[in-house]
Short mmCIF file of N, CA, C and O in Angstrom, two decimals:
data_model
loop_
_atom_site.label_atom_id
_atom_site.label_comp_id
_atom_site.label_asym_id
_atom_site.label_seq_id
_atom_site.Cartn_x
_atom_site.Cartn_y
_atom_site.Cartn_z
N MET A 1 -36.91 22.33 -5.13
CA MET A 1 -36.08 22.72 -6.15
C MET A 1 -36.44 21.86 -7.50
O MET A 1 -36.40 20.52 -7.35
N THR A 2 -36.70 22.49 -8.60
CA THR A 2 -37.03 21.90 -9.86
C THR A 2 -35.73 21.30 -10.50
O THR A 2 -34.54 21.57 -10.15
N GLU A 3 -36.00 20.33 -11.35
CA GLU A 3 -34.88 19.65 -12.20
C GLU A 3 -34.17 20.77 -12.84
O GLU A 3 -32.96 20.66 -13.07
N THR A 4 -34.82 21.81 -13.53
CA THR A 4 -34.18 22.81 -14.34
C THR A 4 -33.18 23.56 -13.34
O THR A 4 -32.08 23.92 -13.80
N THR A 5 -33.59 23.93 -12.17
CA THR A 5 -32.78 24.68 -11.27
C THR A 5 -31.54 23.83 -10.86
O THR A 5 -30.52 24.31 -10.82
N THR A 6 -31.78 22.63 -10.69
CA THR A 6 -30.61 21.77 -10.27
C THR A 6 -29.58 21.80 -11.40
O THR A 6 -28.38 21.82 -11.21
N ALA A 7 -30.10 21.68 -12.67
CA ALA A 7 -29.30 21.66 -13.83
C ALA A 7 -28.51 22.96 -13.95
O ALA A 7 -27.24 22.95 -14.21
N ILE A 8 -29.19 24.14 -13.80
CA ILE A 8 -28.65 25.30 -13.89
C ILE A 8 -27.53 25.60 -12.66
O ILE A 8 -26.34 25.79 -13.00
N ASP A 9 -27.81 25.14 -11.65
CA ASP A 9 -26.81 25.11 -10.45
C ASP A 9 -25.62 24.23 -10.64
O ASP A 9 -24.57 24.69 -10.32
N ALA A 10 -25.86 23.05 -11.37
CA ALA A 10 -24.59 22.13 -11.64
C ALA A 10 -23.83 22.82 -12.75
O ALA A 10 -22.67 22.67 -12.62
N ASP A 11 -24.50 23.45 -13.71
CA ASP A 11 -23.82 24.10 -14.86
C ASP A 11 -23.03 25.21 -14.25
O ASP A 11 -21.81 25.52 -14.59
N GLU A 12 -23.59 26.09 -13.37
CA GLU A 12 -22.80 27.15 -12.80
C GLU A 12 -21.71 26.69 -11.90
O GLU A 12 -20.54 27.19 -11.99
N ALA A 13 -21.79 25.61 -11.19
CA ALA A 13 -20.70 24.98 -10.42
C ALA A 13 -19.65 24.39 -11.20
O ALA A 13 -18.40 24.68 -11.06
N ALA A 14 -19.89 23.86 -12.44
CA ALA A 14 -19.01 23.48 -13.39
C ALA A 14 -18.18 24.50 -14.06
O ALA A 14 -16.97 24.54 -14.12
N PHE A 15 -18.97 25.63 -14.20
CA PHE A 15 -18.30 26.79 -14.87
C PHE A 15 -17.30 27.47 -13.92
O PHE A 15 -16.22 27.73 -14.21
N LEU A 16 -17.81 27.57 -12.67
CA LEU A 16 -16.82 28.20 -11.67
C LEU A 16 -15.49 27.22 -11.37
O LEU A 16 -14.46 27.68 -11.18
N ASP A 17 -15.91 25.96 -11.44
CA ASP A 17 -14.82 24.94 -11.31
C ASP A 17 -13.63 25.07 -12.42
O ASP A 17 -12.42 25.14 -12.24
N LEU A 18 -14.18 25.32 -13.63
CA LEU A 18 -13.25 25.42 -14.76
C LEU A 18 -12.37 26.73 -14.59
O LEU A 18 -11.24 26.77 -14.65
N HIS A 19 -12.96 27.78 -13.84
CA HIS A 19 -12.27 29.07 -13.69
C HIS A 19 -11.28 28.77 -12.57
O HIS A 19 -10.03 29.45 -12.52
N ALA A 20 -11.55 28.04 -11.69
CA ALA A 20 -10.54 27.66 -10.57
C ALA A 20 -9.48 26.95 -10.99
O ALA A 20 -8.28 27.13 -10.70
N GLN A 21 -9.91 25.93 -11.99
CA GLN A 21 -8.77 25.17 -12.61
C GLN A 21 -7.79 26.05 -13.56
O GLN A 21 -6.55 25.87 -13.42
N ARG A 22 -8.34 26.97 -14.14
CA ARG A 22 -7.61 27.89 -14.84
C ARG A 22 -6.61 28.79 -14.13
O ARG A 22 -5.36 28.82 -14.36
N GLU A 23 -7.06 29.21 -13.01
CA GLU A 23 -6.32 29.97 -12.02
C GLU A 23 -5.31 29.27 -11.37
O GLU A 23 -4.03 29.71 -11.26
N ASP A 24 -5.43 27.97 -11.09
CA ASP A 24 -4.56 27.25 -10.57
C ASP A 24 -3.45 26.80 -11.67
O ASP A 24 -2.08 26.79 -11.22
N LEU A 25 -3.72 26.54 -12.75
CA LEU A 25 -2.89 26.34 -13.88
C LEU A 25 -1.98 27.56 -14.16
O LEU A 25 -0.76 27.36 -14.38
N GLU A 26 -2.48 28.73 -14.14
CA GLU A 26 -1.80 29.96 -14.23
C GLU A 26 -0.69 30.14 -13.21
O GLU A 26 0.37 30.72 -13.53
N ARG A 27 -1.13 29.81 -11.96
CA ARG A 27 -0.23 29.95 -10.84
C ARG A 27 0.96 29.04 -11.10
O ARG A 27 2.07 29.43 -10.93
N GLN A 28 0.61 27.55 -11.41
CA GLN A 28 1.70 26.70 -11.58
C GLN A 28 2.63 27.14 -12.75
O GLN A 28 3.82 26.97 -12.67
N LEU A 29 2.07 27.71 -13.81
CA LEU A 29 2.84 28.03 -15.00
C LEU A 29 3.75 29.17 -14.45
O LEU A 29 4.92 29.21 -15.07
N SER A 30 3.34 30.10 -13.82
CA SER A 30 4.12 31.26 -13.38
C SER A 30 5.43 30.70 -12.49
O SER A 30 6.55 31.11 -12.64
N LEU A 31 5.03 29.73 -11.64
CA LEU A 31 6.24 29.19 -10.80
C LEU A 31 7.20 28.40 -11.76
O LEU A 31 8.36 28.42 -11.54
N VAL A 32 6.76 27.64 -12.71
CA VAL A 32 7.51 26.78 -13.57
C VAL A 32 8.40 27.81 -14.40
O VAL A 32 9.54 27.56 -14.65
N GLN A 33 7.81 28.89 -14.76
CA GLN A 33 8.46 29.90 -15.56
C GLN A 33 9.69 30.47 -14.85
O GLN A 33 10.87 30.72 -15.31
N LEU A 34 9.49 30.57 -13.50
CA LEU A 34 10.58 31.06 -12.57
C LEU A 34 11.60 30.11 -12.56
O LEU A 34 12.81 30.42 -12.50
N ARG A 35 11.15 28.72 -12.31
CA ARG A 35 12.14 27.73 -12.25
C ARG A 35 12.97 27.64 -13.44
O ARG A 35 14.16 27.31 -13.36
N ARG A 36 12.44 27.74 -14.67
CA ARG A 36 13.09 27.89 -15.89
C ARG A 36 14.26 28.87 -15.91
O ARG A 36 15.36 28.75 -16.43
N GLN A 37 13.93 30.03 -15.45
CA GLN A 37 14.70 31.19 -15.47
C GLN A 37 15.82 31.18 -14.37
O GLN A 37 16.93 31.56 -14.76
N PHE A 38 15.48 30.71 -13.28
CA PHE A 38 16.39 30.76 -12.19
C PHE A 38 16.68 29.40 -11.47
O PHE A 38 17.19 29.34 -10.38
N GLY A 39 16.55 28.27 -12.44
CA GLY A 39 16.90 26.97 -11.87
C GLY A 39 18.32 26.89 -11.38
O GLY A 39 19.14 27.50 -11.87
N PRO A 40 18.46 25.87 -10.32
CA PRO A 40 19.82 25.71 -9.75
C PRO A 40 20.70 24.90 -10.69
O PRO A 40 21.97 25.02 -10.47
N GLY A 41 20.14 24.35 -11.72
CA GLY A 41 21.08 23.45 -12.64
C GLY A 41 20.35 23.29 -13.94
O GLY A 41 19.09 23.50 -14.01
N GLN A 42 21.01 22.81 -14.96
CA GLN A 42 20.50 22.41 -16.19
C GLN A 42 19.31 21.40 -16.15
O GLN A 42 18.52 21.50 -16.88
N VAL A 43 19.56 20.46 -15.21
CA VAL A 43 18.55 19.23 -15.20
C VAL A 43 17.31 19.96 -14.66
O VAL A 43 16.10 19.64 -15.07
N ALA A 44 17.41 20.73 -13.73
CA ALA A 44 16.13 21.56 -13.11
C ALA A 44 15.48 22.33 -14.20
O ALA A 44 14.20 22.43 -14.23
N VAL A 45 16.33 23.08 -14.95
CA VAL A 45 15.80 24.02 -15.89
C VAL A 45 15.11 23.16 -17.08
O VAL A 45 13.95 23.53 -17.66
N ASP A 46 15.77 22.04 -17.43
CA ASP A 46 15.13 21.12 -18.56
C ASP A 46 13.74 20.47 -17.97
O ASP A 46 12.81 20.44 -18.72
N GLN A 47 13.72 20.05 -16.71
CA GLN A 47 12.44 19.55 -16.05
C GLN A 47 11.46 20.59 -16.11
O GLN A 47 10.35 20.34 -16.35
N ALA A 48 11.71 21.94 -15.67
CA ALA A 48 10.85 23.01 -15.68
C ALA A 48 10.30 23.21 -17.25
O ALA A 48 9.09 23.48 -17.20
N ALA A 49 11.13 23.13 -18.13
CA ALA A 49 10.63 23.22 -19.52
C ALA A 49 9.66 22.11 -19.93
O ALA A 49 8.65 22.37 -20.56
N ASP A 50 9.92 21.07 -19.43
CA ASP A 50 8.87 19.80 -19.78
C ASP A 50 7.70 20.07 -18.98
O ASP A 50 6.55 19.88 -19.47
N ASP A 51 7.77 20.59 -17.75
CA ASP A 51 6.40 20.84 -16.90
C ASP A 51 5.79 21.91 -17.68
O ASP A 51 4.56 21.95 -17.63
N GLU A 52 6.49 22.90 -18.06
CA GLU A 52 5.73 24.00 -18.71
C GLU A 52 4.91 23.57 -19.97
O GLU A 52 3.85 24.04 -20.16
N LYS A 53 5.42 22.65 -20.76
CA LYS A 53 4.79 22.02 -21.78
C LYS A 53 3.41 21.46 -21.53
O LYS A 53 2.34 21.65 -22.05
N VAL A 54 3.58 20.68 -20.36
CA VAL A 54 2.40 19.91 -20.02
C VAL A 54 1.27 20.82 -19.37
O VAL A 54 0.11 20.73 -19.71
N LEU A 55 1.69 21.94 -18.64
CA LEU A 55 0.87 22.82 -18.07
C LEU A 55 0.22 23.79 -19.17
O LEU A 55 -1.04 24.06 -19.07
N LEU A 56 0.92 24.06 -20.23
CA LEU A 56 0.34 24.77 -21.35
C LEU A 56 -0.71 24.22 -22.03
O LEU A 56 -1.78 24.65 -22.37
N LEU A 57 -0.49 22.78 -22.25
CA LEU A 57 -1.39 21.77 -22.83
C LEU A 57 -2.73 21.91 -21.98
O LEU A 57 -3.78 21.81 -22.46
N SER A 58 -2.52 21.64 -20.73
CA SER A 58 -3.75 21.59 -19.81
C SER A 58 -4.54 22.98 -19.79
O SER A 58 -5.71 22.91 -19.86
N LEU A 59 -3.58 24.09 -19.69
CA LEU A 59 -4.27 25.35 -19.87
C LEU A 59 -5.21 25.63 -21.01
O LEU A 59 -6.28 26.10 -21.11
N ASP A 60 -4.65 25.15 -22.20
CA ASP A 60 -5.30 25.26 -23.44
C ASP A 60 -6.67 24.34 -23.38
O ASP A 60 -7.71 24.93 -23.80
N ARG A 61 -6.55 23.29 -22.76
CA ARG A 61 -7.77 22.39 -22.72
C ARG A 61 -8.79 23.21 -21.82
O ARG A 61 -9.98 23.24 -22.16
N VAL A 62 -8.37 23.60 -20.62
CA VAL A 62 -9.37 24.26 -19.86
C VAL A 62 -9.87 25.54 -20.47
O VAL A 62 -11.15 25.75 -20.29
N LEU A 63 -9.23 26.40 -21.14
CA LEU A 63 -9.56 27.68 -21.74
C LEU A 63 -10.78 27.25 -22.86
O LEU A 63 -11.63 27.94 -23.06
N THR A 64 -10.42 26.09 -23.63
CA THR A 64 -11.43 25.74 -24.64
C THR A 64 -12.69 25.25 -23.87
O THR A 64 -13.73 25.68 -24.40
N GLN A 65 -12.61 24.59 -22.79
CA GLN A 65 -13.84 24.25 -22.13
C GLN A 65 -14.73 25.51 -21.58
O GLN A 65 -15.86 25.50 -21.64
N ILE A 66 -13.82 26.50 -21.12
CA ILE A 66 -14.45 27.78 -20.71
C ILE A 66 -15.24 28.55 -21.78
O ILE A 66 -16.37 28.96 -21.67
N ARG A 67 -14.47 28.48 -22.99
CA ARG A 67 -15.17 29.13 -23.95
C ARG A 67 -16.46 28.50 -24.41
O ARG A 67 -17.56 29.13 -24.86
N ALA A 68 -16.40 27.14 -24.49
CA ALA A 68 -17.56 26.36 -24.85
C ALA A 68 -18.72 26.69 -23.72
O ALA A 68 -19.86 26.76 -24.08
N ALA A 69 -18.32 26.65 -22.53
CA ALA A 69 -19.36 26.96 -21.34
C ALA A 69 -19.91 28.32 -21.52
O ALA A 69 -21.19 28.64 -21.25
N GLU A 70 -19.02 29.27 -21.96
CA GLU A 70 -19.50 30.76 -22.05
C GLU A 70 -20.50 30.75 -23.14
O GLU A 70 -21.38 31.52 -23.09
N TYR A 71 -20.31 30.04 -24.30
CA TYR A 71 -21.08 30.00 -25.34
C TYR A 71 -22.59 29.46 -24.98
O TYR A 71 -23.54 30.00 -25.36
N LYS A 72 -22.53 28.42 -24.25
CA LYS A 72 -23.65 27.74 -23.80
C LYS A 72 -24.54 28.67 -22.89
O LYS A 72 -25.79 28.49 -22.79
N ARG A 73 -23.93 29.68 -22.09
CA ARG A 73 -24.55 30.51 -21.30
C ARG A 73 -25.28 31.60 -21.98
O ARG A 73 -26.16 32.29 -21.51
N GLN A 74 -25.00 31.94 -23.30
CA GLN A 74 -25.51 32.84 -24.00
C GLN A 74 -27.19 32.67 -24.32
O GLN A 74 -27.49 31.34 -24.59
N PRO A 75 -27.91 33.52 -24.42
CA PRO A 75 -29.33 33.37 -24.63
C PRO A 75 -29.49 32.72 -26.15
O PRO A 75 -28.65 33.15 -27.01
N ASN A 76 -30.34 31.83 -26.32
CA ASN A 76 -30.63 31.22 -27.65
C ASN A 76 -29.37 30.61 -28.27
O ASN A 76 -29.37 30.47 -29.40
N ALA A 77 -28.49 30.03 -27.36
CA ALA A 77 -27.26 29.48 -27.92
C ALA A 77 -27.70 28.14 -28.55
O ALA A 77 -28.54 27.43 -28.00
N ARG A 78 -27.08 27.88 -29.61
CA ARG A 78 -27.36 26.65 -30.43
C ARG A 78 -26.67 25.50 -29.74
O ARG A 78 -25.59 25.50 -29.27
N ARG A 79 -27.57 24.51 -29.70
CA ARG A 79 -27.07 23.11 -29.07
C ARG A 79 -26.66 22.17 -30.07
O ARG A 79 -27.48 21.91 -30.92
N TRP A 80 -25.43 21.78 -30.10
CA TRP A 80 -24.97 20.92 -31.14
C TRP A 80 -25.38 19.51 -30.94
O TRP A 80 -25.58 18.70 -30.31
#
């Protein structure tokens, strides 16, 4: 295997890992939103709201990384 092929495989693995992270965060976010809606008490609802904020920040970070990775995958993409 050549060095270029290894780099492509590593890039593809990183890209797929980002999508796995996105999927996991979206699942966690769905569960947190249910906890906010149907929490057993105000403390649990408040904790779910705090958890939701953290998850949304993480999801935003991962989505930004995915957009960057998708741009790099385009033919003749500019390298900064």
